[in-house]
mmCIF file with all atom_site columns, C-alpha atoms in Angstrom:
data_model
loop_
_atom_site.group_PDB
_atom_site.id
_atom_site.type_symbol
_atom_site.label_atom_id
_atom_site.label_alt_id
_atom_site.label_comp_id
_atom_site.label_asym_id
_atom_site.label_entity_id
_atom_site.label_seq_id
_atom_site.pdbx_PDB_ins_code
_atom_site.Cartn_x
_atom_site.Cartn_y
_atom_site.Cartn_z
_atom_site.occupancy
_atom_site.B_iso_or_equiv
_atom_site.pdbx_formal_charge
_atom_site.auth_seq_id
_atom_site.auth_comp_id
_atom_site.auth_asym_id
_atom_site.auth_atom_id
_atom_site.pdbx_PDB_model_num
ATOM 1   C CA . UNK A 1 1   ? -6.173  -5.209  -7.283  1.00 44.00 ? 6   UNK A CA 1
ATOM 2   C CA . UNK A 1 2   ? -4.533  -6.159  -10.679 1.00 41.00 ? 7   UNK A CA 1
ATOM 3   C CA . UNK A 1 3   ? -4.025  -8.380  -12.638 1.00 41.00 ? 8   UNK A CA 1
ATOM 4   C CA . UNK A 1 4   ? -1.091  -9.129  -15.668 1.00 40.00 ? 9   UNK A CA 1
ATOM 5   C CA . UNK A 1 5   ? -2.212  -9.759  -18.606 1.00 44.00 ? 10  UNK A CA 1
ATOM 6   C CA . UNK A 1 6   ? 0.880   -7.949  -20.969 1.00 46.00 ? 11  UNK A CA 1
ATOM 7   C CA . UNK A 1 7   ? 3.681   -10.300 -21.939 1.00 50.00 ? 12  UNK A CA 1
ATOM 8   C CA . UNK A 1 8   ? 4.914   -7.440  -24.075 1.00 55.00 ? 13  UNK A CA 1
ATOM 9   C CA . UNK A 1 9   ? 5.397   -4.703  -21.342 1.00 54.00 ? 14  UNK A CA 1
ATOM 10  C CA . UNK A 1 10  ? 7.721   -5.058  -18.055 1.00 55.00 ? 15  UNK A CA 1
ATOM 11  C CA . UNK A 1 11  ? 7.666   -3.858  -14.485 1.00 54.00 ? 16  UNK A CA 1
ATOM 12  C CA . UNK A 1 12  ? 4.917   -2.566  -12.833 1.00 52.00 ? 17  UNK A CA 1
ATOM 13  C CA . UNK A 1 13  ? 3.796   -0.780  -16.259 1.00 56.00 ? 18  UNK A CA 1
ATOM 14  C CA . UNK A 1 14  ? 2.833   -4.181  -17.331 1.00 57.00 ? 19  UNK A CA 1
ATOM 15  C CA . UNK A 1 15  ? -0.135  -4.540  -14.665 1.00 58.00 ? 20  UNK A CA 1
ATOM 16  C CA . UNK A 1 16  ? -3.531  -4.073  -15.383 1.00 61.00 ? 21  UNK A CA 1
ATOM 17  C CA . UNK A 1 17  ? -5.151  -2.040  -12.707 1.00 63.00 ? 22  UNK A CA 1
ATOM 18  C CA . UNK A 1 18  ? -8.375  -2.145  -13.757 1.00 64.00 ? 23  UNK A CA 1
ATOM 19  C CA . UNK A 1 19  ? -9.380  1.134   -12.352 1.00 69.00 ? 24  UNK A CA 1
ATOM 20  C CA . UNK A 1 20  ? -10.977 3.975   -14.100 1.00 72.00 ? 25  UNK A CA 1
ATOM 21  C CA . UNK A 1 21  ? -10.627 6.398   -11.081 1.00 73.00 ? 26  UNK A CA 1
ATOM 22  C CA . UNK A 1 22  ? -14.920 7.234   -11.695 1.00 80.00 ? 27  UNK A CA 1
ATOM 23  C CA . UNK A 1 23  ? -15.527 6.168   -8.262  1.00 83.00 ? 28  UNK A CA 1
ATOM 24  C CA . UNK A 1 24  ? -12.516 6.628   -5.899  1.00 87.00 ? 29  UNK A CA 1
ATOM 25  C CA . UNK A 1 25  ? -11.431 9.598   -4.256  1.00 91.00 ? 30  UNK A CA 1
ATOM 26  C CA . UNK A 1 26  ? -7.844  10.960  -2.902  1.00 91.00 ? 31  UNK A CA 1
ATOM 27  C CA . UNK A 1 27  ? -7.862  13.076  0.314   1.00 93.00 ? 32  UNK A CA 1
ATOM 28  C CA . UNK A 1 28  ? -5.008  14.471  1.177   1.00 92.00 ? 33  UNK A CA 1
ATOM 29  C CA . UNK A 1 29  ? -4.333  16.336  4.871   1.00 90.00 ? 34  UNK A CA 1
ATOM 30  C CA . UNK A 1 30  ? -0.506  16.365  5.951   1.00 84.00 ? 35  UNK A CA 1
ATOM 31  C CA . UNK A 1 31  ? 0.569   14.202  7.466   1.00 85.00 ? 36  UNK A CA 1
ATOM 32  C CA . UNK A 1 32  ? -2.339  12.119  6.787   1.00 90.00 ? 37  UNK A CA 1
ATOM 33  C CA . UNK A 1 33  ? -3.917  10.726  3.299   1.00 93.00 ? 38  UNK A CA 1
ATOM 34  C CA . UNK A 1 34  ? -6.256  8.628   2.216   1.00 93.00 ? 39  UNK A CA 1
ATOM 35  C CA . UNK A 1 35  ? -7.732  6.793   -0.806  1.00 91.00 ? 40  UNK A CA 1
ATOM 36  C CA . UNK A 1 36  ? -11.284 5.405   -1.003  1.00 93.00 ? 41  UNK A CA 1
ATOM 37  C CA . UNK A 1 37  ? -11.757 2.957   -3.877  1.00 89.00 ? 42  UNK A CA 1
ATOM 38  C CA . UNK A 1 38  ? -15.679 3.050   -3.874  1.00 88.00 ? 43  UNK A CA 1
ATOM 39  C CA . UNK A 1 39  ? -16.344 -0.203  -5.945  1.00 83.00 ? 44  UNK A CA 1
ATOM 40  C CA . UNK A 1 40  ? -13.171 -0.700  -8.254  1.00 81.00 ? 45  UNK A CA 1
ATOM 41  C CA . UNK A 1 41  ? -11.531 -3.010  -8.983  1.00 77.00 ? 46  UNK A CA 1
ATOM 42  C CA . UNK A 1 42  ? -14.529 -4.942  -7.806  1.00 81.00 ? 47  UNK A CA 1
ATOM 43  C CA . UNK A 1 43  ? -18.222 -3.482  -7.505  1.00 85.00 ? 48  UNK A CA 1
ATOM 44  C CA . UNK A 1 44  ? -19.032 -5.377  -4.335  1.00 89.00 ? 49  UNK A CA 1
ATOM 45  C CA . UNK A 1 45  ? -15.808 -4.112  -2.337  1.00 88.00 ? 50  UNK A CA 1
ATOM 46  C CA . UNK A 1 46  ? -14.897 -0.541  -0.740  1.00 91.00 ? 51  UNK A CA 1
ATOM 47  C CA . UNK A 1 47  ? -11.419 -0.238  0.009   1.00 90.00 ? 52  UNK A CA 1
ATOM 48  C CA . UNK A 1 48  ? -9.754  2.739   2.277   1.00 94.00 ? 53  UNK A CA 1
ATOM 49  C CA . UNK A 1 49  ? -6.131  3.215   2.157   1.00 91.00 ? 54  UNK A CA 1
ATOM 50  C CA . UNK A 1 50  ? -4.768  5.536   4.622   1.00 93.00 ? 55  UNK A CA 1
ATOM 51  C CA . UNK A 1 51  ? -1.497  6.773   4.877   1.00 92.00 ? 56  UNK A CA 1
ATOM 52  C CA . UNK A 1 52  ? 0.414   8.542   7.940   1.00 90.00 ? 57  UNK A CA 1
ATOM 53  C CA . UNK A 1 53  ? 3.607   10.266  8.522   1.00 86.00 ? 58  UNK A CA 1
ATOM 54  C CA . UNK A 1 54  ? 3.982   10.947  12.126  1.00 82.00 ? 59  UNK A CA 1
ATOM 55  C CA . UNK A 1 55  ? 5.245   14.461  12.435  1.00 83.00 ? 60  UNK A CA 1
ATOM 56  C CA . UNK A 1 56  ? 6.366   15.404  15.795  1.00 81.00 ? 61  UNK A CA 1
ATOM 57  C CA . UNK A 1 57  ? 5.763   19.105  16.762  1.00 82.00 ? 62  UNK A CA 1
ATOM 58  C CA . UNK A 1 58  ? 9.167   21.499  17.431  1.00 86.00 ? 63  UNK A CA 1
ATOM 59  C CA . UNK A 1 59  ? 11.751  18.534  16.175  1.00 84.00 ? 64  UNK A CA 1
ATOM 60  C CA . UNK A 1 60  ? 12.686  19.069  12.823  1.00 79.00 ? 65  UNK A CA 1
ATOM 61  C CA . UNK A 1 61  ? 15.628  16.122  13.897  1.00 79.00 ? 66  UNK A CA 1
ATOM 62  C CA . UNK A 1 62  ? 13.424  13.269  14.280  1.00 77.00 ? 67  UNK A CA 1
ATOM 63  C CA . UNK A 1 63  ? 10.671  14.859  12.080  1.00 77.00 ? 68  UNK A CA 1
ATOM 64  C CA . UNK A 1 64  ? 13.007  13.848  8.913   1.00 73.00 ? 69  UNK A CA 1
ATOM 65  C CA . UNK A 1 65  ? 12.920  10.237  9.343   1.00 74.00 ? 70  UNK A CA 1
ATOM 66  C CA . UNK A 1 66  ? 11.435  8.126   6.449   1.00 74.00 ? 71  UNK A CA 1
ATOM 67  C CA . UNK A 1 67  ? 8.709   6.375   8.187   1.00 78.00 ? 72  UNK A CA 1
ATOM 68  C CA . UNK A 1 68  ? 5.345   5.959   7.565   1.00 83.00 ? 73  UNK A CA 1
ATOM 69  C CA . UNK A 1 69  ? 2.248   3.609   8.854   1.00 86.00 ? 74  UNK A CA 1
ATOM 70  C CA . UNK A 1 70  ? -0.256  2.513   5.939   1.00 89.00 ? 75  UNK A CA 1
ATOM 71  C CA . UNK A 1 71  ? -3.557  1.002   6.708   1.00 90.00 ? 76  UNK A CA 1
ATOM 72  C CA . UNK A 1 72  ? -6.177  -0.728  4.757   1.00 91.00 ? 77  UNK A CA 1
ATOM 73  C CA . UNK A 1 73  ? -9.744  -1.197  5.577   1.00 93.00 ? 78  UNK A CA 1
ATOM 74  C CA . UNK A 1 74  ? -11.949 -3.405  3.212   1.00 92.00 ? 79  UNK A CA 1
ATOM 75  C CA . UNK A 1 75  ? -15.686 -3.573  3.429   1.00 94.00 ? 80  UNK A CA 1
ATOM 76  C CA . UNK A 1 76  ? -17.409 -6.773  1.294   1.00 93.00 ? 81  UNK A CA 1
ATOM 77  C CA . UNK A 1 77  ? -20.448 -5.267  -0.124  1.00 92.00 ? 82  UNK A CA 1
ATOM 78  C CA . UNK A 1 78  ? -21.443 -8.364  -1.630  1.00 91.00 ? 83  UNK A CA 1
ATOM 79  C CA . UNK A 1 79  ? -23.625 -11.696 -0.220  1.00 93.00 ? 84  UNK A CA 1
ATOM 80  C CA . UNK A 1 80  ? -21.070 -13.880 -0.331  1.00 92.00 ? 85  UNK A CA 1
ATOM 81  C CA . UNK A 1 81  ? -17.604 -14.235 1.179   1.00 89.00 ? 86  UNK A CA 1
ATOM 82  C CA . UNK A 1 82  ? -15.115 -12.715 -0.462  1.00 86.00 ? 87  UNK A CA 1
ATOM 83  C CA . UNK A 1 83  ? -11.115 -13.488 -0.724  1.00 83.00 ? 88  UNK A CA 1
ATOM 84  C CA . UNK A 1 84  ? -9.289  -10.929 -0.970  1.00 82.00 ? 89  UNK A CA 1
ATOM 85  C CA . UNK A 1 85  ? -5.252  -10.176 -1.624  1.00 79.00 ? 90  UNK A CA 1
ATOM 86  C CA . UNK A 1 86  ? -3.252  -6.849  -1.292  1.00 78.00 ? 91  UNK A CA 1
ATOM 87  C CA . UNK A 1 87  ? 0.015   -6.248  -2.806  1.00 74.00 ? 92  UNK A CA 1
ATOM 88  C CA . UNK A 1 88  ? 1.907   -3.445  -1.813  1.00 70.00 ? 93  UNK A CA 1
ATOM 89  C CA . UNK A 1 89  ? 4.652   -2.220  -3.929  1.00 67.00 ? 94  UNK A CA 1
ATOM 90  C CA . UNK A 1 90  ? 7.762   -0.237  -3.444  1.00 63.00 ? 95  UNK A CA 1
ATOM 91  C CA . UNK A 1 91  ? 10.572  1.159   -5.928  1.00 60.00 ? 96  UNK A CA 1
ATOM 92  C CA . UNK A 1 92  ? 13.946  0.312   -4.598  1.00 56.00 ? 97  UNK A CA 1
ATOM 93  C CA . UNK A 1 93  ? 14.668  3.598   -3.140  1.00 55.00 ? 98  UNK A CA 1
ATOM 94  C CA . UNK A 1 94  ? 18.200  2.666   -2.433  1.00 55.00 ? 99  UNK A CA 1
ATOM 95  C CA . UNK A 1 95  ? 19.218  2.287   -5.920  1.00 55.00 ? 100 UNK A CA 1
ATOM 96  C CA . UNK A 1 96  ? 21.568  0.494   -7.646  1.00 57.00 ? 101 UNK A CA 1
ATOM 97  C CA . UNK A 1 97  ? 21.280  -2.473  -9.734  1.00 58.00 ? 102 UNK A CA 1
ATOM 98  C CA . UNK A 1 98  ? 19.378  -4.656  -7.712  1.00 59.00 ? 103 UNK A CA 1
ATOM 99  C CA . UNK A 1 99  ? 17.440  -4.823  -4.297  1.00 53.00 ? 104 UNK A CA 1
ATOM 100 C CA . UNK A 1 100 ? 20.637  -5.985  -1.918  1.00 57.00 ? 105 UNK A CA 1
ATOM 101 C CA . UNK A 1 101 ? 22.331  -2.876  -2.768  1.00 60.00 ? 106 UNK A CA 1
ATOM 102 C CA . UNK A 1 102 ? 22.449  -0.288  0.152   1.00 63.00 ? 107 UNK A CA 1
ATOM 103 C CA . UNK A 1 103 ? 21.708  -3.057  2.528   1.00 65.00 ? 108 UNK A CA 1
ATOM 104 C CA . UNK A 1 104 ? 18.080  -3.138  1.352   1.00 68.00 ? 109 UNK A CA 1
ATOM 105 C CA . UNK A 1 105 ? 16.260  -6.685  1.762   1.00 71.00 ? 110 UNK A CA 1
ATOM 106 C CA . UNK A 1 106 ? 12.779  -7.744  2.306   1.00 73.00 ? 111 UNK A CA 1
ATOM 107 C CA . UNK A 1 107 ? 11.405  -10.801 4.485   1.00 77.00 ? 112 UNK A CA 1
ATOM 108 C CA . UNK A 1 108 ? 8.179   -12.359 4.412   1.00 81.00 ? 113 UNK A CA 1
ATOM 109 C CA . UNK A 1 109 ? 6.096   -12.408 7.867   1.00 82.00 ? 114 UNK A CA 1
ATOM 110 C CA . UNK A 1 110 ? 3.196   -14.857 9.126   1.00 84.00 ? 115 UNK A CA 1
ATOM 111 C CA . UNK A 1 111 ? 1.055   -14.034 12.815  1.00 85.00 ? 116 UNK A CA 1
ATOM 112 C CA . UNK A 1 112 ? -0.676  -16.417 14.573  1.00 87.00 ? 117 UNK A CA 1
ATOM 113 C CA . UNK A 1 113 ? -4.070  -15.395 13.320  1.00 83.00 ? 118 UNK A CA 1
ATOM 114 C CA . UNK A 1 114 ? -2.312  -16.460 9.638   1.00 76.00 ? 119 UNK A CA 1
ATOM 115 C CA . UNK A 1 115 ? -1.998  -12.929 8.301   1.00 75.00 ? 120 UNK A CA 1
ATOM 116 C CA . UNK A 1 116 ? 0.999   -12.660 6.047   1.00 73.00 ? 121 UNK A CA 1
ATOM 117 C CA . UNK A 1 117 ? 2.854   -9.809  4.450   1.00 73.00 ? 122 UNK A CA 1
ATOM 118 C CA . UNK A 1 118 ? 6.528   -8.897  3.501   1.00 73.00 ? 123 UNK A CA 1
ATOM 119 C CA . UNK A 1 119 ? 8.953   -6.159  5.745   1.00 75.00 ? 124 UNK A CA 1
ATOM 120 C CA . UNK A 1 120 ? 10.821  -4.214  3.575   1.00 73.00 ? 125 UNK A CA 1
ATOM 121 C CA . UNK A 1 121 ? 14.073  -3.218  5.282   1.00 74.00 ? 126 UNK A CA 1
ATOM 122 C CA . UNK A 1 122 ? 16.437  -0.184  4.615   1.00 67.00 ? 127 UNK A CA 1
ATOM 123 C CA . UNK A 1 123 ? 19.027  -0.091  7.003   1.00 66.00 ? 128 UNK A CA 1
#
């Protein structure tokens, strides 16, 4: 969904989205939201992000743990095949100087069916 293109800038900053926000749409429904990218960054793809906090009724206790479960659905709208990569980001939530700190670490992943992706751990 972006591409870098700014030697000049740093961080995430630098990143050009290329999204003008003309077409896609953020619902919003606690403990559920979603974002529907109608077309952008690329005309022939919908993407649909959704987003879920589980929020178990009558116990606030378990109710305040930081998780979450994000999905994304793509839908080629094109003829031909299309190859697709999605990068999700997080900020180091931790703190500190660098990603180790606060026992923070991340570790790529590969399944059988050769879908790969990155855990991020915060212990």
């Amino acid at each position: 969904m972006c591409i870098n293109n700014d030697n000049s800038a740093s961080g995430i900053g630098s990143w050009d989205w290329n999204l003008n926000w003309g077409n896609s749409k953020y619902h919003a429904l606690f403990p559920r939201a979603w974002t529907v990218y109608d077309g952008e960054p690329d005309h022939s793809l919908n993407i649909v992000y959704r987003q879920l906090s589980p929020c178990i009724p009558n116990n606030y206790k378990d109710n305040g743990f930081p998780v979450a479960v994000f999905t994304y659905t793509l839908f080629n709208l094109g003829k031909t095949e299309a190859d697709v990569t999605l990068l999700f980001s997080w900020a180091n939530s931790i703190g500190g100087d660098s990603g180790l700190s606060g026992h923070y670490f991340n570790s790529k992943f590969r399944t059988e069916d050769n879908v790969s992706g990155v855990l991020l751990h915060h212990m």
